[in-house]
PDB file of C-alpha atoms in Angstrom:
ATOM      1  CA  LEU Z   1     -16.687  -0.676  85.567  1.00 42.00           C
ATOM      2  CA  PHE Z   2     -15.507  -2.392  82.377  1.00 42.00           C
ATOM      3  CA  ALA Z   3     -15.976  -1.237  78.802  1.00 40.00           C
ATOM      4  CA  VAL Z   4     -16.329  -3.910  76.150  1.00 40.00           C
ATOM      5  CA  VAL Z   5     -14.897  -3.365  72.681  1.00 39.00           C
ATOM      6  CA  VAL Z   6     -15.164  -6.018  69.997  1.00 38.00           C
ATOM      7  CA  SER Z   7     -12.690  -5.663  67.164  1.00 38.00           C
ATOM      8  CA  THR Z   8     -11.794  -8.456  64.725  1.00 37.00           C
ATOM      9  CA  GLY Z   9     -13.124 -11.103  67.106  1.00 46.00           C
ATOM     10  CA  LEU Z  10     -10.891 -10.091  70.064  1.00 55.00           C
ATOM     11  CA  THR Z  11     -12.671  -9.009  73.233  1.00 63.00           C
ATOM     12  CA  LEU Z  12     -11.005  -6.088  74.997  1.00 64.00           C
ATOM     13  CA  ARG Z  13     -11.984  -4.817  78.408  1.00 62.00           C
ATOM     14  CA  ALA Z  14     -10.773  -1.628  80.051  1.00 59.00           C
ATOM     15  CA  GLN Z  15      -8.866  -2.333  83.251  1.00 59.00           C
ATOM     16  CA  PRO Z  16     -10.565  -0.893  86.333  1.00 60.00           C
ATOM     17  CA  ARG Z  17      -8.595   1.897  87.997  1.00 58.00           C
ATOM     18  CA  GLU Z  18      -9.780   0.826  91.419  1.00 73.00           C
ATOM     19  CA  PHE Z  19     -11.241  -2.466  92.557  1.00 91.00           C
ATOM     20  CA  ALA Z  20     -14.385  -1.976  94.645  1.00 93.00           C
ATOM     21  CA  ASN Z  21     -14.962  -4.197  97.683  1.00 96.00           C
ATOM     22  CA  VAL Z  22     -11.422  -5.650  97.558  1.00 97.00           C
ATOM     23  CA  LYS Z  23      -8.853  -6.134 100.328  1.00 96.00           C
ATOM     24  CA  GLN Z  24      -5.243  -7.188  99.788  1.00 96.00           C
ATOM     25  CA  LEU Z  25      -4.671  -9.919 102.399  1.00 96.00           C
ATOM     26  CA  GLY Z  26      -1.131 -10.871 101.384  1.00 95.00           C
ATOM     27  CA  ALA Z  27       1.472 -10.416  98.650  1.00 94.00           C
ATOM     28  CA  ALA Z  28      -0.543 -12.668  96.315  1.00 96.00           C
ATOM     29  CA  LEU Z  29      -3.809 -13.042  98.214  1.00 97.00           C
ATOM     30  CA  VAL Z  30      -6.892 -10.891  97.585  1.00 97.00           C
ATOM     31  CA  GLU Z  31     -10.449 -10.889  98.865  1.00 97.00           C
ATOM     32  CA  TYR Z  32     -13.592  -9.463  97.298  1.00 97.00           C
ATOM     33  CA  HIS Z  33     -16.603  -8.994  99.586  1.00 97.00           C
ATOM     34  CA  ASP Z  34     -19.620  -6.915  98.613  1.00 95.00           C
ATOM     35  CA  GLY Z  35     -21.758  -7.867 101.607  1.00 92.00           C
ATOM     36  CA  LEU Z  36     -23.316 -10.754  99.701  1.00 93.00           C
ATOM     37  CA  THR Z  37     -20.610 -12.575  97.755  1.00 95.00           C
ATOM     38  CA  GLN Z  38     -17.145 -13.355  99.102  1.00 96.00           C
ATOM     39  CA  VAL Z  39     -14.327 -14.377  96.764  1.00 97.00           C
ATOM     40  CA  VAL Z  40     -10.758 -15.175  97.854  1.00 97.00           C
ATOM     41  CA  ALA Z  41      -7.988 -15.707  95.291  1.00 97.00           C
ATOM     42  CA  ALA Z  42      -4.403 -16.824  95.984  1.00 96.00           C
ATOM     43  CA  TYR Z  43      -1.742 -16.879  93.311  1.00 95.00           C
ATOM     44  CA  TYR Z  44       1.588 -17.118  95.169  1.00 92.00           C
ATOM     45  CA  TYR Z  45       3.222 -19.489  92.704  1.00 85.00           C
ATOM     46  CA  SER Z  46       2.046 -17.695  89.580  1.00 89.00           C
ATOM     47  CA  GLN Z  47       2.926 -14.245  90.864  1.00 92.00           C
ATOM     48  CA  ARG Z  48       6.615 -14.957  90.265  1.00 86.00           C
ATOM     49  CA  ASN Z  49       6.451 -17.971  87.914  1.00 85.00           C
ATOM     50  CA  HIS Z  50       4.576 -16.857  84.840  1.00 87.00           C
ATOM     51  CA  ASP Z  51       7.061 -17.514  82.066  1.00 84.00           C
ATOM     52  CA  SER Z  52       5.115 -20.544  80.820  1.00 84.00           C
ATOM     53  CA  PRO Z  53       1.706 -20.822  79.149  1.00 87.00           C
ATOM     54  CA  TRP Z  54      -0.108 -21.741  82.386  1.00 87.00           C
ATOM     55  CA  LEU Z  55      -1.249 -19.495  85.199  1.00 91.00           C
ATOM     56  CA  LEU Z  56      -2.684 -20.981  88.406  1.00 90.00           C
ATOM     57  CA  ILE Z  57      -5.066 -19.144  90.740  1.00 94.00           C
ATOM     58  CA  GLU Z  58      -6.560 -20.872  93.793  1.00 94.00           C
ATOM     59  CA  LEU Z  59     -10.134 -19.735  94.368  1.00 96.00           C
ATOM     60  CA  GLY Z  60     -12.858 -19.822  96.985  1.00 96.00           C
ATOM     61  CA  VAL Z  61     -16.376 -18.339  96.540  1.00 95.00           C
ATOM     62  CA  SER Z  62     -19.295 -18.185  98.972  1.00 95.00           C
ATOM     63  CA  SER Z  63     -22.636 -16.450  99.440  1.00 94.00           C
ATOM     64  CA  PRO Z  64     -25.544 -16.622 101.904  1.00 93.00           C
ATOM     65  CA  ARG Z  65     -27.670 -17.419  98.826  1.00 93.00           C
ATOM     66  CA  THR Z  66     -27.463 -20.280  96.359  1.00 94.00           C
ATOM     67  CA  LEU Z  67     -24.602 -19.429  94.030  1.00 93.00           C
ATOM     68  CA  VAL Z  68     -23.693 -20.804  90.606  1.00 94.00           C
ATOM     69  CA  VAL Z  69     -20.217 -20.341  89.132  1.00 94.00           C
ATOM     70  CA  ARG Z  70     -19.923 -21.175  85.443  1.00 95.00           C
ATOM     71  CA  ARG Z  71     -16.683 -21.861  83.597  1.00 92.00           C
ATOM     72  CA  ASN Z  72     -17.597 -19.505  80.751  1.00 95.00           C
ATOM     73  CA  GLN Z  73     -18.160 -16.602  83.183  1.00 95.00           C
ATOM     74  CA  VAL Z  74     -14.609 -16.569  84.545  1.00 96.00           C
ATOM     75  CA  GLU Z  75     -11.879 -14.635  82.768  1.00 96.00           C
ATOM     76  CA  LEU Z  76      -8.566 -12.917  83.313  1.00 96.00           C
ATOM     77  CA  VAL Z  77      -8.187  -9.454  81.807  1.00 95.00           C
ATOM     78  CA  THR Z  78      -4.590  -8.717  80.802  1.00 94.00           C
ATOM     79  CA  PRO Z  79      -2.837  -5.371  81.332  1.00 93.00           C
ATOM     80  CA  SER Z  80      -3.513  -4.589  77.655  1.00 91.00           C
ATOM     81  CA  GLY Z  81      -7.237  -5.308  78.137  1.00 91.00           C
ATOM     82  CA  ARG Z  82      -7.450  -8.713  76.456  1.00 92.00           C
ATOM     83  CA  ALA Z  83     -10.024 -11.013  78.087  1.00 94.00           C
ATOM     84  CA  VAL Z  84      -8.601 -14.544  78.479  1.00 95.00           C
ATOM     85  CA  PRO Z  85     -11.171 -17.232  79.368  1.00 95.00           C
ATOM     86  CA  LEU Z  86     -10.426 -20.222  81.571  1.00 93.00           C
ATOM     87  CA  ALA Z  87      -8.350 -22.780  79.717  1.00 86.00           C
ATOM     88  CA  ALA Z  88     -10.157 -25.752  78.216  1.00 83.00           C
ATOM     89  CA  GLN Z  89      -9.700 -29.074  80.024  1.00 78.00           C
ATOM     90  CA  ARG Z  90      -8.740 -30.569  76.668  1.00 79.00           C
ATOM     91  CA  ARG Z  91      -5.776 -28.132  76.391  1.00 74.00           C
ATOM     92  CA  TRP Z  92      -4.763 -28.677  80.029  1.00 70.00           C
ATOM     93  CA  GLY Z  93      -4.884 -32.453  79.602  1.00 68.00           C
ATOM     94  CA  ALA Z  94      -2.951 -32.316  76.318  1.00 72.00           C
ATOM     95  CA  ASP Z  95      -0.050 -30.566  78.079  1.00 70.00           C
ATOM     96  CA  SER Z  96       0.171 -33.239  80.790  1.00 68.00           C
ATOM     97  CA  ALA Z  97       3.944 -33.105  81.392  1.00 72.00           C
ATOM     98  CA  ARG Z  98       3.911 -29.336  81.912  1.00 72.00           C
ATOM     99  CA  ALA Z  99       0.649 -29.604  83.892  1.00 70.00           C
ATOM    100  CA  ARG Z 100       2.153 -32.122  86.321  1.00 74.00           C
ATOM    101  CA  GLY Z 101       5.269 -29.979  86.653  1.00 73.00           C
ATOM    102  CA  LEU Z 102       3.254 -26.856  87.422  1.00 70.00           C
ATOM    103  CA  LEU Z 103       1.172 -28.597  90.100  1.00 74.00           C
ATOM    104  CA  GLN Z 104       4.273 -30.151  91.715  1.00 75.00           C
ATOM    105  CA  GLN Z 105       6.178 -26.875  91.759  1.00 76.00           C
ATOM    106  CA  ALA Z 106       3.181 -24.937  93.059  1.00 76.00           C
ATOM    107  CA  SER Z 107       2.538 -27.399  95.908  1.00 72.00           C
ATOM    108  CA  THR Z 108       5.023 -25.633  98.213  1.00 76.00           C
ATOM    109  CA  THR Z 109       3.334 -22.249  97.795  1.00 79.00           C
ATOM    110  CA  ARG Z 110      -0.328 -23.310  97.912  1.00 79.00           C
ATOM    111  CA  HIS Z 111      -2.486 -21.255 100.224  1.00 83.00           C
ATOM    112  CA  GLN Z 112      -5.582 -22.673 101.895  1.00 85.00           C
ATOM    113  CA  VAL Z 113      -8.180 -20.091 100.867  1.00 92.00           C
ATOM    114  CA  ARG Z 114     -10.866 -22.096 102.725  1.00 91.00           C
ATOM    115  CA  THR Z 115      -9.682 -20.618 106.040  1.00 91.00           C
ATOM    116  CA  TYR Z 116     -10.863 -17.127 105.002  1.00 94.00           C
ATOM    117  CA  PHE Z 117     -14.529 -18.147 104.994  1.00 93.00           C
ATOM    118  CA  ARG Z 118     -16.098 -17.980 108.443  1.00 85.00           C
ATOM    119  CA  GLY Z 119     -19.477 -19.382 109.386  1.00 77.00           C
ATOM    120  CA  THR Z 120     -19.819 -21.481 106.272  1.00 68.00           C
ATOM    121  CA  ARG Z 121     -21.430 -24.923 106.101  1.00 79.00           C
ATOM    122  CA  GLY Z 122     -18.940 -26.925 104.105  1.00 89.00           C
ATOM    123  CA  PHE Z 123     -17.495 -26.876 100.654  1.00 91.00           C
ATOM    124  CA  GLU Z 124     -18.047 -28.045  97.105  1.00 90.00           C
ATOM    125  CA  ALA Z 125     -15.207 -28.563  94.635  1.00 88.00           C
ATOM    126  CA  LEU Z 126     -14.921 -26.331  91.588  1.00 89.00           C
ATOM    127  CA  ARG Z 127     -14.140 -29.138  89.172  1.00 83.00           C
ATOM    128  CA  PHE Z 128     -13.325 -27.100  86.103  1.00 85.00           C
ATOM    129  CA  PHE Z 129     -10.069 -29.066  85.669  1.00 79.00           C
ATOM    130  CA  GLY Z 130      -8.948 -32.603  86.349  1.00 73.00           C
ATOM    131  CA  ARG Z 131      -5.398 -33.750  86.834  1.00 63.00           C
ATOM    132  CA  PRO Z 132      -4.315 -35.278  83.545  1.00 55.00           C
ATOM    133  CA  GLU Z 133      -3.116 -38.525  85.124  1.00 59.00           C
ATOM    134  CA  SER Z 134      -6.168 -39.150  87.321  1.00 64.00           C
ATOM    135  CA  GLY Z 135      -9.026 -39.104  84.808  1.00 64.00           C
ATOM    136  CA  GLU Z 136     -11.194 -36.885  87.049  1.00 69.00           C
ATOM    137  CA  THR Z 137     -14.565 -35.760  85.753  1.00 75.00           C
ATOM    138  CA  VAL Z 138     -14.770 -32.068  85.029  1.00 81.00           C
ATOM    139  CA  ILE Z 139     -17.887 -29.914  84.898  1.00 82.00           C
ATOM    140  CA  ASP Z 140     -18.777 -26.527  83.411  1.00 89.00           C
ATOM    141  CA  ALA Z 141     -20.880 -25.147  86.287  1.00 92.00           C
ATOM    142  CA  VAL Z 142     -20.896 -25.597  90.045  1.00 92.00           C
ATOM    143  CA  GLN Z 143     -23.795 -24.712  92.319  1.00 93.00           C
ATOM    144  CA  GLY Z 144     -23.147 -23.934  95.950  1.00 92.00           C
ATOM    145  CA  ALA Z 145     -25.786 -24.076  98.644  1.00 93.00           C
ATOM    146  CA  PRO Z 146     -26.212 -21.018 100.876  1.00 93.00           C
ATOM    147  CA  GLU Z 147     -23.088 -20.511 103.042  1.00 92.00           C
ATOM    148  CA  GLU Z 148     -21.212 -23.270 101.195  1.00 94.00           C
ATOM    149  CA  VAL Z 149     -17.730 -22.496  99.831  1.00 95.00           C
ATOM    150  CA  LEU Z 150     -16.899 -23.386  96.244  1.00 94.00           C
ATOM    151  CA  LEU Z 151     -13.165 -24.225  96.132  1.00 94.00           C
ATOM    152  CA  GLY Z 152     -10.811 -25.051  93.307  1.00 90.00           C
ATOM    153  CA  ASP Z 153      -8.060 -24.125  90.906  1.00 91.00           C
ATOM    154  CA  LEU Z 154      -8.429 -21.763  87.989  1.00 93.00           C
ATOM    155  CA  LEU Z 155      -6.041 -22.328  85.106  1.00 90.00           C
ATOM    156  CA  PHE Z 156      -5.498 -19.872  82.302  1.00 93.00           C
ATOM    157  CA  GLU Z 157      -3.473 -20.474  79.145  1.00 91.00           C
ATOM    158  CA  SER Z 158      -1.551 -17.537  77.749  1.00 91.00           C
ATOM    159  CA  PRO Z 159      -2.376 -16.705  74.138  1.00 88.00           C
ATOM    160  CA  THR Z 160       1.309 -15.772  73.637  1.00 89.00           C
ATOM    161  CA  GLY Z 161       2.994 -18.666  75.497  1.00 87.00           C
ATOM    162  CA  ALA Z 162       3.912 -16.669  78.631  1.00 89.00           C
ATOM    163  CA  TRP Z 163       2.353 -14.058  80.895  1.00 94.00           C
ATOM    164  CA  GLU Z 164       3.751 -10.534  80.988  1.00 93.00           C
ATOM    165  CA  LYS Z 165       4.401  -8.709  84.238  1.00 95.00           C
ATOM    166  CA  GLY Z 166       1.693  -6.316  85.272  1.00 94.00           C
ATOM    167  CA  ALA Z 167      -1.739  -5.772  86.761  1.00 94.00           C
ATOM    168  CA  TYR Z 168      -4.453  -8.202  85.665  1.00 96.00           C
ATOM    169  CA  ALA Z 169      -8.112  -8.449  86.699  1.00 96.00           C
ATOM    170  CA  LEU Z 170      -9.747 -11.754  87.638  1.00 97.00           C
ATOM    171  CA  VAL Z 171     -13.414 -11.362  86.695  1.00 96.00           C
ATOM    172  CA  ILE Z 172     -16.092 -13.770  87.951  1.00 96.00           C
ATOM    173  CA  LYS Z 173     -19.659 -13.157  86.825  1.00 94.00           C
ATOM    174  CA  HIS Z 174     -22.527 -14.776  88.718  1.00 90.00           C
ATOM    175  CA  ASP Z 175     -26.270 -14.414  89.159  1.00 84.00           C
ATOM    176  CA  SER Z 176     -25.923 -11.641  91.763  1.00 82.00           C
ATOM    177  CA  GLY Z 177     -23.287  -9.572  89.982  1.00 90.00           C
ATOM    178  CA  THR Z 178     -19.615  -9.499  89.092  1.00 94.00           C
ATOM    179  CA  ALA Z 179     -16.573  -9.861  91.315  1.00 96.00           C
ATOM    180  CA  SER Z 180     -13.342  -8.265  90.030  1.00 96.00           C
ATOM    181  CA  LEU Z 181     -10.068  -8.905  91.833  1.00 97.00           C
ATOM    182  CA  PRO Z 182      -6.586  -7.533  91.101  1.00 97.00           C
ATOM    183  CA  ILE Z 183      -3.898 -10.079  90.172  1.00 97.00           C
ATOM    184  CA  GLU Z 184      -0.365  -8.640  90.139  1.00 95.00           C
ATOM    185  CA  LEU Z 185       2.338 -10.583  88.308  1.00 95.00           C
ATOM    186  CA  ARG Z 186       5.906  -9.546  89.147  1.00 93.00           C
TER     187      ARG Z 186
END
């Protein structure tokens, strides 16, 4: 589905032409479900507000099996094919004024992705990021029990200072495979 090309240290991935097992649930809400893993991503704020370094995607992941989501296995593939990893907590925390502003502005457009998971047993927080002012502990991997939903924010930092309009791919690798979801920035 993706081709990997390594050239001068930059990882490029070919954008998929079609996203398998994906349903568009709203203008900025997508679901991946392959019969085993369900992933729901909402990005209402970022769809229209991407002229800053930070991009926010709200995420939920569940499986009938034990599931581990690792920070280093989540990336956003740009329209040009550049693979951008999740931002480092250190970078997010260092930009605390802009981070607080983003979270405040996004609060009116947040979407409760938890409601799209039926028959699940509870949830576990994806603590890849902590709010700069709260001193929260962050972790690099989260394990969910069978039928548990892993919920949290994904934050990506643009290598160029802003995100261009276009079709991106949110890629989440896990023990059972890879989920790829379309992210459209307008």
